[in-house]
């Protein structure tokens, strides 16, 4: 498996020319990097005007690998080739490095770039990417990979210290300015590095190296941790991460940046906030594949139920305002928003009978959305990353009536949805005054709570919370609520029994639940072979927004002057089996010929599973416009050639009998669309033709 690394943008608040002067002092050796034994200039070239300087070095590293591994490998030093291209006119330095030693067993490739900050020409940006692919290494592939990634992360942190050391050294020497290149300037602006023999084995061994290296570790010549506090050109920079997201290891930073880039590519700019992405990565221990899967599922869920607009659209019913015993109350000692829930005083049966399960869920979701908003506010107020909140649950009054089966079912449903869509938002859960019945409730609920979340629970029985290690360790005395022995008035409702006059029938509650979760502008459709789904409406501008939930599809837009004729409803499918896509209606006749009966008006767009796509089309001719989704079919293999492995794998991925999209289309009149200054009379149909490859 190829290991990849992508750095954030690291910004030095120094001019490019001064940073280059500091960078060159690292060669031919650097006492700050004991493992960097020597470097020899292999090739060097300067343009006639002196603007471009290219240099190739062969560098030797004294790797700090286990003696047994060195003996098996038969080497004491690892060699890398580094090619630098300095463009003084454009003020950029591009660096490429790859390993020469063990190149048939291990492939290491690293690219780095120094450039001028886009918003401040007196600052210098640095970025790097790297990949590590261990094909074979004497049976020690897994060990070498782990040591290599650990050492690489260590070298990334060391890079910032080195460049800052030499900048300070220049300052001590009185060098605080290096003139920029100009056509009249001398070709060589920076001191030319001296050359050392690359015959590394003949060199004396350096002093003990810090947390050192392993064969597949690239050179540490690329400084990795400059400082800045804003996003640079829609990229994350190091100080922004530290200020708003927290201290992350280099590999954790890389996971965040790569997942963010993937979302930008697949979701067409509609990506969640960095804090939200980071929560899903933390929930899956920074396993990118697992985090991406649950994040995409959550984004689809949020879009389908318009959760992003919940705080603006959801108004709690009066019964919740009066009888739901929960509310926000200042913040804890760490600056986290504090939510108090007096569960023991809550009439869970009454709330479920009066509101229904889904209304309670919608209310809890609004609490979580409000918690996210408060975390953002507290991050700004306290000047440090605050990504989660603290919940204080008072169980005084909890008894067997709280174990009413429908109430427990509603609670488990809420836990399931919150765990799936709000991971790592709970920083600490303080459970106070737990009665004897609590173990029964905990036995029912705990299996549905993530293990990492359970570790954040602190449970106190009786009045133990008032002693050492209790509530005062987490909450300031001044804000402890009055009902817990404090002096702070708390506005959380005291609850009480919900009047039975507010209870609703099972049918009324079922209708309310359906209404709540169908109030969405998005529609979902499962498309089976031979069962397309189509809609038709009048328009002059067609807009669409769809997510590919399962499988890969090709999206097309067609125009036809002929009116599609929907077939008569057939209760049975083409094979005498009830059609699984009963809501699908096919409007395009299979006898139609492309180019005669209908024509393509947009280039086909291939969309991968998990992608989110938005767009619009201005209708130019009267008639019918067809939006079509179909299975992405692989090209047929030649009969005389064996199929490539990639083709076989891709075919297996789309060989399911159906795929699924979630779509929203809107028809706008020309007067409602700013780019349309004249009106057309036309119609469009949206058709989902998803046929598996033949």
XYZ file of C-alpha atoms in Angstrom:
694
model
C 0.000 0.000 0.000
C 1.299 3.457 -0.911
C 1.600 5.836 2.038
C 1.036 9.497 1.123
C 1.715 12.747 2.903
C 0.411 16.232 2.123
C 1.560 19.172 4.221
C -0.441 22.254 5.080
C 0.819 25.585 3.777
C 3.570 26.743 6.126
C 4.334 30.431 6.003
C 7.594 32.133 6.946
C 7.048 35.786 7.694
C 10.236 36.667 5.849
C 10.902 37.625 2.199
C 11.555 34.828 -0.275
C 15.159 35.881 -0.950
C 16.063 35.847 2.758
C 14.495 32.388 3.214
C 16.528 31.136 0.240
C 19.714 32.476 1.823
C 18.869 30.541 5.005
C 17.980 27.423 3.001
C 21.337 27.320 1.199
C 23.191 27.220 4.519
C 21.964 23.676 5.033
C 24.457 22.385 2.487
C 26.713 20.521 2.096
C 25.971 19.256 5.638
C 23.871 20.480 8.534
C 24.908 19.971 12.156
C 21.233 20.249 13.150
C 20.562 17.046 11.197
C 23.160 14.505 12.366
C 21.756 11.842 10.046
C 22.483 14.098 7.031
C 26.079 12.977 6.429
C 27.058 14.650 3.163
C 25.916 16.048 -0.151
C 27.754 16.302 -3.442
C 26.802 18.580 -6.336
C 26.305 16.297 -9.337
C 25.116 18.870 -11.865
C 24.584 22.625 -11.860
C 23.201 25.033 -14.419
C 22.435 28.770 -14.427
C 20.585 30.687 -17.131
C 22.399 33.488 -18.968
C 20.507 36.225 -17.127
C 20.971 34.499 -13.781
C 17.224 34.224 -13.190
C 17.101 30.431 -13.115
C 19.461 28.209 -11.168
C 19.211 24.399 -11.345
C 21.261 22.130 -9.133
C 21.295 18.383 -8.592
C 22.759 16.859 -5.437
C 23.485 13.324 -4.295
C 22.906 13.173 -0.544
C 23.872 10.534 2.001
C 21.857 9.711 5.120
C 23.109 7.693 8.067
C 19.877 5.921 8.911
C 19.097 5.056 12.526
C 17.677 1.643 11.759
C 18.081 -1.539 13.821
C 21.530 -3.059 13.387
C 19.997 -6.334 12.214
C 18.093 -4.536 9.467
C 21.253 -2.735 8.319
C 23.186 -5.985 8.265
C 20.489 -7.744 6.232
C 20.248 -4.814 3.827
C 24.027 -4.645 3.539
C 24.269 -0.840 3.740
C 25.210 1.789 6.282
C 24.104 4.809 4.251
C 21.107 5.590 2.086
C 21.496 7.874 -0.925
C 18.952 10.308 -2.319
C 18.930 12.394 -5.472
C 17.653 15.939 -5.056
C 16.919 18.321 -7.914
C 16.293 22.004 -7.128
C 15.038 24.620 -9.576
C 15.298 28.184 -8.268
C 13.501 30.834 -10.332
C 14.571 34.187 -8.946
C 12.396 36.098 -11.372
C 9.186 34.302 -10.369
C 10.487 33.842 -6.809
C 9.926 30.089 -6.556
C 12.010 27.089 -5.578
C 10.836 23.638 -6.672
C 12.470 20.591 -5.077
C 12.164 16.972 -6.165
C 13.762 14.089 -4.255
C 13.827 10.340 -4.752
C 15.812 7.485 -3.284
C 18.697 5.937 -5.190
C 19.399 3.166 -2.675
C 16.933 0.232 -2.732
C 15.055 1.887 -5.609
C 13.943 -1.538 -6.846
C 12.458 -2.361 -3.428
C 11.321 0.981 -2.064
C 9.996 3.966 -4.027
C 10.157 7.320 -2.262
C 9.158 10.496 -4.043
C 8.952 13.932 -2.514
C 8.131 17.324 -4.016
C 8.410 20.668 -2.230
C 7.813 24.246 -3.230
C 8.767 27.613 -1.790
C 6.806 30.536 -3.199
C 5.701 34.067 -2.381
C 2.570 34.413 -0.298
C -0.324 35.462 -2.586
C -1.457 38.234 -0.222
C 1.861 39.416 1.191
C 4.937 39.579 -1.036
C 7.212 39.815 1.994
C 6.173 36.360 3.253
C 7.176 32.957 1.937
C 4.968 29.867 1.634
C 6.152 26.280 1.780
C 4.306 23.100 0.764
C 5.334 19.499 0.294
C 3.940 16.156 -0.758
C 5.533 12.749 -0.412
C 4.765 9.119 -1.154
C 6.258 5.882 0.142
C 5.749 2.538 -1.604
C 7.536 -0.483 -0.124
C 7.374 -3.310 -2.641
C 9.693 -5.690 -0.807
C 12.305 -5.383 1.925
C 13.688 -8.760 2.955
C 10.449 -9.662 4.754
C 10.509 -6.530 6.950
C 8.052 -4.470 4.860
C 5.619 -3.701 7.670
C 8.368 -2.816 10.155
C 10.169 -0.570 7.685
C 6.955 1.208 6.761
C 6.073 2.001 10.384
C 9.564 3.216 11.252
C 9.748 5.242 8.050
C 6.472 7.094 8.631
C 7.401 7.789 12.256
C 10.797 9.150 11.251
C 9.300 11.157 8.409
C 6.859 12.855 10.779
C 9.760 13.662 13.092
C 11.799 15.172 10.248
C 8.875 17.364 9.196
C 8.772 19.008 12.623
C 12.553 19.431 12.598
C 12.441 21.339 9.307
C 10.920 24.478 10.807
C 13.535 24.650 13.564
C 16.344 24.409 11.022
C 15.197 27.193 8.725
C 14.478 29.462 11.698
C 17.946 28.710 13.094
C 19.618 29.923 9.919
C 17.348 32.956 9.650
C 18.452 33.894 13.163
C 22.058 33.265 12.187
C 21.709 35.633 9.225
C 20.153 38.248 11.484
C 23.032 37.934 13.958
C 25.438 38.543 11.071
C 23.554 41.700 10.145
C 21.919 40.205 7.050
C 18.257 41.178 7.195
C 17.698 41.889 3.510
C 18.658 40.155 0.267
C 17.884 42.159 -2.896
C 15.437 40.725 -5.393
C 16.570 39.564 -8.781
C 16.601 42.056 -11.627
C 17.908 41.721 -15.208
C 20.908 43.887 -14.313
C 21.740 41.948 -11.147
C 24.647 39.549 -10.936
C 23.735 35.984 -11.886
C 24.724 34.596 -8.485
C 22.858 36.343 -5.674
C 23.261 33.736 -2.983
C 26.477 32.179 -1.709
C 27.374 29.133 -3.743
C 27.423 25.939 -1.689
C 30.623 24.000 -1.338
C 30.811 20.378 -2.385
C 31.679 17.321 -0.339
C 32.612 13.945 -1.637
C 29.661 11.575 -1.737
C 31.848 8.728 -0.614
C 29.884 8.592 2.587
C 31.285 5.376 4.063
C 34.689 7.031 4.370
C 33.257 9.890 6.404
C 33.313 9.800 10.217
C 30.091 8.881 11.854
C 28.105 11.797 13.238
C 26.996 12.092 16.844
C 23.921 10.233 17.988
C 20.984 11.220 15.835
C 17.705 12.272 17.396
C 14.624 10.044 16.924
C 16.167 9.079 13.728
C 15.544 7.657 10.367
C 14.982 4.542 8.401
C 15.963 3.716 4.800
C 12.828 5.039 3.119
C 13.052 8.542 4.639
C 13.459 11.465 2.232
C 15.812 14.305 2.895
C 14.875 16.822 5.514
C 15.824 19.657 3.230
C 12.322 20.892 2.839
C 11.286 23.131 5.675
C 7.901 22.087 6.920
C 6.438 24.350 9.564
C 6.294 28.053 8.792
C 3.654 30.159 10.468
C 0.489 31.924 9.356
C -3.052 32.333 10.634
C -5.257 32.298 7.545
C -6.109 29.886 4.779
C -3.849 30.507 1.765
C -5.577 30.305 -1.604
C -8.220 27.953 -0.195
C -5.551 25.727 1.366
C -4.992 25.043 5.029
C -1.903 26.535 6.611
C -0.078 25.398 9.712
C -0.965 28.219 12.091
C -4.618 28.185 11.058
C -4.737 24.494 12.000
C -3.078 25.126 15.349
C -5.248 28.159 16.147
C -8.651 26.824 15.121
C -8.320 23.029 14.973
C -5.712 22.133 17.589
C -2.317 20.479 17.740
C -2.173 17.741 15.121
C 0.704 15.498 14.177
C 2.050 15.973 10.636
C 0.348 12.765 9.497
C -2.955 13.872 11.040
C -2.625 17.196 9.230
C -2.025 15.271 6.035
C -5.182 13.178 6.514
C -7.257 16.311 7.077
C -5.866 18.069 3.996
C -6.232 15.045 1.715
C -9.811 14.350 2.820
C -10.634 18.033 2.388
C -9.151 18.002 -1.133
C -11.146 14.886 -1.997
C -14.349 16.597 -0.861
C -13.512 19.697 -2.906
C -13.072 17.538 -5.996
C -16.132 15.352 -5.535
C -18.582 17.763 -3.895
C -17.921 20.691 -6.239
C -17.099 23.199 -3.537
C -19.922 22.170 -1.196
C -17.794 20.894 1.653
C -18.303 20.981 5.422
C -16.195 23.081 7.732
C -12.719 21.890 8.623
C -13.766 21.281 12.239
C -16.526 18.970 11.034
C -14.188 16.973 8.779
C -11.706 16.646 11.628
C -14.369 15.207 13.958
C -15.020 12.333 11.563
C -11.293 11.667 11.193
C -10.853 11.563 14.963
C -13.840 9.242 15.285
C -12.069 6.741 13.022
C -8.548 7.230 14.403
C -7.532 9.125 11.249
C -8.252 6.183 8.970
C -9.100 8.151 5.829
C -11.144 5.473 4.072
C -13.349 4.775 7.080
C -13.743 8.461 7.908
C -14.626 9.313 4.311
C -17.308 6.628 4.222
C -19.164 7.778 7.338
C -18.699 11.464 6.461
C -20.241 11.000 3.005
C -23.171 9.122 4.513
C -23.670 11.943 7.007
C -23.449 14.652 4.321
C -26.110 12.873 2.302
C -28.297 12.576 5.415
C -27.834 16.277 6.232
C -28.735 17.316 2.717
C -31.775 15.049 2.472
C -33.234 16.352 5.739
C -31.905 19.913 5.349
C -30.165 19.743 8.698
C -27.950 22.701 7.772
C -31.049 24.912 7.993
C -32.464 23.311 11.119
C -31.682 26.205 13.463
C -33.475 28.631 11.144
C -36.466 26.425 10.358
C -37.131 24.411 13.527
C -39.339 25.904 16.219
C -39.771 23.796 19.320
C -43.435 23.015 20.095
C -44.723 24.631 23.262
C -44.860 21.281 25.048
C -41.091 20.938 24.576
C -40.463 24.452 25.817
C -42.464 23.698 28.940
C -41.538 20.105 29.729
C -38.163 19.306 28.103
C -35.726 19.628 31.012
C -32.584 20.604 29.144
C -30.777 23.813 28.216
C -27.433 25.582 27.720
C -25.722 27.016 30.797
C -22.452 29.009 30.493
C -19.288 26.916 29.893
C -16.963 24.588 31.779
C -13.392 25.279 32.941
C -12.022 24.352 29.493
C -14.264 26.868 27.743
C -16.554 24.180 26.344
C -20.263 25.041 26.113
C -22.136 23.395 28.982
C -25.468 21.669 28.403
C -27.557 20.611 31.406
C -30.145 17.844 31.179
C -32.328 17.070 34.185
C -33.287 13.643 32.909
C -34.672 12.473 36.240
C -37.274 15.268 36.148
C -38.337 14.609 32.558
C -41.618 12.900 31.710
C -40.248 10.868 28.806
C -43.480 8.920 28.363
C -45.541 12.099 28.243
C -43.227 13.747 25.701
C -43.219 10.688 23.440
C -47.027 10.390 23.643
C -47.498 14.117 22.987
C -44.866 14.662 20.291
C -43.714 11.389 18.797
C -40.263 9.957 18.405
C -39.252 12.028 15.384
C -40.172 15.375 16.939
C -37.963 14.549 19.912
C -35.176 13.541 17.531
C -35.547 16.785 15.584
C -35.278 18.721 18.854
C -32.123 16.856 19.905
C -30.598 17.525 16.489
C -31.273 21.238 16.944
C -29.446 21.033 20.290
C -26.446 19.459 18.573
C -26.479 22.092 15.825
C -26.619 24.816 18.470
C -23.694 23.126 20.238
C -21.598 23.295 17.071
C -22.401 26.994 16.722
C -21.449 27.683 20.349
C -18.155 25.825 19.919
C -17.256 28.142 17.034
C -18.128 31.182 19.131
C -16.097 29.976 22.122
C -13.125 29.258 19.852
C -13.085 32.945 18.968
C -13.735 34.115 22.534
C -11.071 31.981 24.248
C -8.502 32.106 21.459
C -8.006 28.344 21.315
C -9.713 25.454 19.509
C -12.938 24.316 21.169
C -14.545 21.552 19.149
C -16.848 19.840 21.656
C -19.080 20.556 24.607
C -19.725 19.210 28.088
C -23.025 17.684 29.090
C -24.166 17.485 32.713
C -26.961 14.972 33.330
C -28.778 15.131 36.658
C -30.528 11.822 37.370
C -32.290 12.772 40.594
C -35.820 11.414 40.275
C -34.947 8.681 37.779
C -37.113 5.617 38.399
C -38.716 2.678 36.633
C -41.202 4.858 34.760
C -38.285 6.154 32.716
C -37.716 2.605 31.476
C -41.026 2.646 29.575
C -40.284 0.616 26.438
C -41.323 3.185 23.753
C -39.345 5.842 25.620
C -36.214 3.678 25.690
C -36.748 2.919 21.995
C -36.890 6.650 21.232
C -33.717 7.203 23.262
C -31.852 4.470 21.384
C -32.994 5.939 18.073
C -31.685 9.372 19.095
C -28.351 7.899 20.211
C -28.009 6.061 16.894
C -28.551 9.179 14.768
C -26.366 11.428 16.933
C -23.511 8.904 17.048
C -23.572 8.598 13.244
C -23.697 12.300 12.438
C -22.092 14.161 15.370
C -18.969 12.160 16.272
C -16.447 13.652 18.672
C -18.758 16.518 19.645
C -19.135 15.388 23.252
C -16.060 16.298 25.247
C -17.258 15.099 28.652
C -20.472 13.695 30.147
C -20.996 14.242 33.863
C -23.717 11.993 35.300
C -24.746 13.150 38.776
C -26.914 11.630 41.488
C -27.252 8.278 39.750
C -29.922 6.210 41.590
C -30.106 2.449 41.980
C -32.157 2.061 38.814
C -29.412 3.646 36.700
C -27.447 0.391 36.091
C -30.556 -1.033 34.405
C -30.793 1.950 32.044
C -27.045 1.863 31.426
C -27.207 -1.830 30.507
C -29.851 -1.034 27.875
C -28.147 2.036 26.423
C -24.374 1.482 26.631
C -24.099 -1.075 23.770
C -25.338 1.618 21.376
C -22.731 4.166 22.444
C -19.333 4.264 20.763
C -16.469 3.044 22.940
C -14.579 6.338 22.591
C -17.702 8.178 23.755
C -18.176 5.886 26.762
C -14.667 6.763 27.939
C -15.837 10.360 28.388
C -18.540 9.416 30.919
C -17.988 10.299 34.580
C -20.646 8.817 36.854
C -21.307 9.970 40.422
C -23.787 8.304 42.772
C -25.516 10.185 45.560
C -23.702 13.368 46.569
C -20.198 12.139 45.697
C -19.991 14.846 43.015
C -19.438 17.499 45.702
C -16.141 16.074 46.961
C -12.582 15.984 45.565
C -12.463 14.924 41.914
C -16.082 15.965 41.556
C -17.969 18.730 39.831
C -15.657 21.560 40.898
C -12.810 20.016 38.900
C -14.735 20.691 35.716
C -17.085 23.603 36.423
C -16.393 26.895 38.193
C -18.149 27.256 41.518
C -19.842 30.479 40.364
C -21.888 28.694 37.674
C -22.949 25.534 39.543
C -26.769 25.487 39.274
C -28.858 26.130 42.341
C -30.502 22.697 42.209
C -27.031 21.144 42.582
C -26.147 23.214 45.628
C -24.678 26.199 43.766
C -25.699 29.828 43.733
C -26.232 30.271 39.989
C -29.822 30.469 38.797
C -30.400 27.987 35.997
C -33.093 28.563 33.378
C -33.473 24.883 32.516
C -37.185 23.972 32.908
C -38.040 21.897 35.948
C -40.208 19.583 33.885
C -43.164 17.811 35.422
C -45.838 15.515 34.039
C -47.142 16.292 30.567
C -50.975 16.609 30.777
C -52.696 13.640 29.188
C -54.884 16.084 27.289
C -51.812 16.750 25.109
C -51.400 13.074 24.203
C -52.017 12.215 20.559
C -53.228 9.042 18.935
C -50.831 6.600 17.326
C -52.153 7.565 13.889
C -51.624 11.267 14.539
C -48.074 10.646 15.741
C -47.305 8.469 12.724
C -48.571 11.158 10.336
C -46.495 13.778 12.167
C -43.358 11.630 11.934
C -43.881 11.171 8.195
C -44.436 14.913 7.720
C -41.265 15.857 9.576
C -38.982 13.634 7.525
C -40.598 14.259 4.147
C -40.334 18.052 4.390
C -37.347 18.184 2.065
C -36.647 19.638 -1.367
C -34.726 16.457 -2.243
C -36.167 13.254 -3.606
C -34.587 9.831 -3.453
C -34.839 7.123 -6.059
C -33.513 3.587 -6.368
C -33.081 2.775 -10.031
C -33.207 -0.833 -11.140
C -32.489 -2.342 -14.513
C -35.367 -1.627 -16.842
C -37.114 0.676 -14.361
C -36.188 4.315 -15.065
C -37.639 7.211 -13.122
C -38.708 10.384 -14.915
C -40.457 13.678 -14.181
C -41.692 16.487 -16.425
C -42.384 20.189 -15.942
C -42.308 23.491 -17.850
C -39.155 25.600 -17.779
C -36.724 27.949 -19.474
C -33.788 27.269 -17.124
C -33.118 23.836 -15.656
C -31.114 23.520 -12.441
C -30.080 20.338 -10.682
C -28.375 19.131 -7.541
C -27.752 15.428 -7.050
C -25.646 13.045 -4.985
C -24.478 9.636 -6.175
C -25.245 7.441 -3.176
C -24.301 4.110 -4.720
C -22.417 3.101 -7.856
C -20.893 5.211 -10.656
C -23.133 7.004 -13.142
C -22.963 9.041 -16.351
C -25.101 12.195 -16.393
C -26.491 13.450 -19.728
C -28.889 16.155 -20.919
C -30.852 15.591 -24.125
C -33.358 17.613 -26.174
C -36.219 16.300 -28.242
C -38.982 17.932 -30.277
C -41.074 14.806 -29.854
C -43.178 14.548 -26.756
C -42.213 11.514 -24.651
C -45.180 9.246 -24.078
C -45.245 7.542 -20.686
C -46.232 3.891 -21.040
C -49.268 2.441 -19.402
C -48.657 1.235 -15.886
C -47.768 -2.433 -15.750
C -48.154 -3.985 -12.302
C -45.637 -6.651 -13.312
C -42.109 -6.170 -14.552
C -40.862 -7.322 -17.953
C -40.199 -10.784 -16.578
C -43.502 -11.210 -14.816
C -42.064 -10.084 -11.478
C -43.294 -7.066 -9.591
C -40.972 -4.194 -10.501
C -38.812 -3.089 -7.582
C -38.810 0.436 -8.955
C -42.532 0.976 -8.802
C -42.180 4.759 -8.745
C -40.271 4.819 -12.048
C -41.913 5.888 -15.300
C -40.028 5.608 -18.586
C -40.716 8.490 -20.994
C -38.120 7.931 -23.720
C -39.083 5.287 -26.228
C -36.391 2.659 -26.685
C -36.889 2.891 -30.446
C -35.690 6.501 -30.526
C -32.385 7.116 -32.315
C -29.839 9.583 -30.983
C -29.285 12.337 -33.548
C -32.700 11.858 -35.125
C -35.346 11.698 -32.428
C -33.295 13.453 -29.762
C -29.902 15.156 -29.436
C -27.275 15.707 -26.742
C -27.046 19.313 -25.465
C -24.339 18.883 -22.795
C -21.152 16.817 -22.701
C -21.574 13.609 -20.686
C -20.397 13.879 -17.090
C -19.031 10.795 -15.324
C -19.856 10.898 -11.611
C -18.288 8.606 -9.028
C -19.947 7.164 -5.955
C -20.043 9.792 -3.206
C -19.878 12.781 -5.544
C -22.187 15.794 -5.224
C -22.966 17.671 -8.452
C -24.757 20.951 -9.118
C -25.396 22.753 -12.388
C -27.854 24.501 -14.686
C -28.785 24.622 -18.366
C -30.511 27.413 -20.294
C -32.988 25.932 -22.752
C -32.514 27.311 -26.257
C -35.167 25.507 -28.249
C -38.800 24.659 -27.552
C -39.420 21.024 -26.874
C -38.473 18.552 -24.191
C -35.286 18.402 -22.131
C -34.269 15.099 -20.568
C -31.942 14.711 -17.606
C -30.569 11.207 -17.644
C -28.525 9.136 -15.193
C -27.281 5.746 -16.280
C -24.819 3.142 -15.128
C -21.210 3.890 -15.989
C -20.363 1.001 -18.349
C -16.804 -0.172 -18.912
C -15.594 -0.461 -22.545
C -15.851 -3.963 -23.920
C -12.529 -5.844 -24.027
C -11.173 -7.138 -27.289
C -11.838 -10.816 -27.897
C -8.162 -11.403 -28.622
C -6.858 -9.561 -25.579
C -7.136 -10.404 -21.936
C -8.851 -7.685 -19.849
C -6.611 -5.454 -17.769
C -6.797 -5.884 -13.994
C -8.060 -2.289 -13.666
C -10.918 -3.027 -16.076
C -11.918 -6.151 -14.179
C -11.915 -4.358 -10.829
C -13.885 -1.413 -12.222
C -16.441 -3.758 -13.763
C -16.876 -5.589 -10.468
C -17.519 -2.295 -8.721
C -20.493 -1.448 -10.948
C -21.882 -4.929 -11.442
C -24.633 -4.420 -8.855
C -28.164 -4.648 -10.197
C -28.882 -1.089 -9.162
C -27.351 2.177 -8.139
C -28.887 5.072 -6.267
C -28.992 8.848 -6.579
C -30.580 11.554 -4.480
C -31.609 14.486 -6.641
C -33.298 17.866 -6.640
C -34.325 19.739 -9.773
C -35.905 23.146 -10.105
C -37.521 24.886 -13.058
C -36.925 28.621 -13.317
C -38.565 31.120 -15.655
C -36.176 33.376 -17.542
C -37.252 36.368 -15.464
C -36.164 34.503 -12.319
C -32.730 33.614 -13.613
C -30.193 36.431 -13.848
C -28.292 35.054 -16.841
C -31.409 34.643 -18.984
C -32.660 37.867 -20.587
C -35.297 36.390 -22.843
C -38.032 33.811 -22.482
C -38.469 30.378 -23.984
C -41.432 28.073 -23.959
C -40.144 24.615 -23.272
C -40.506 21.527 -21.146
C -38.063 19.157 -19.569
C -38.112 15.671 -18.209
C -35.677 14.256 -15.707
C -35.069 10.604 -16.439
C -32.960 8.159 -14.456
C -31.758 5.459 -16.866
C -29.341 3.317 -14.920
C -28.525 0.206 -16.932
C -25.754 -2.139 -15.819
C -22.969 -2.790 -18.339
C -23.693 -5.397 -20.942
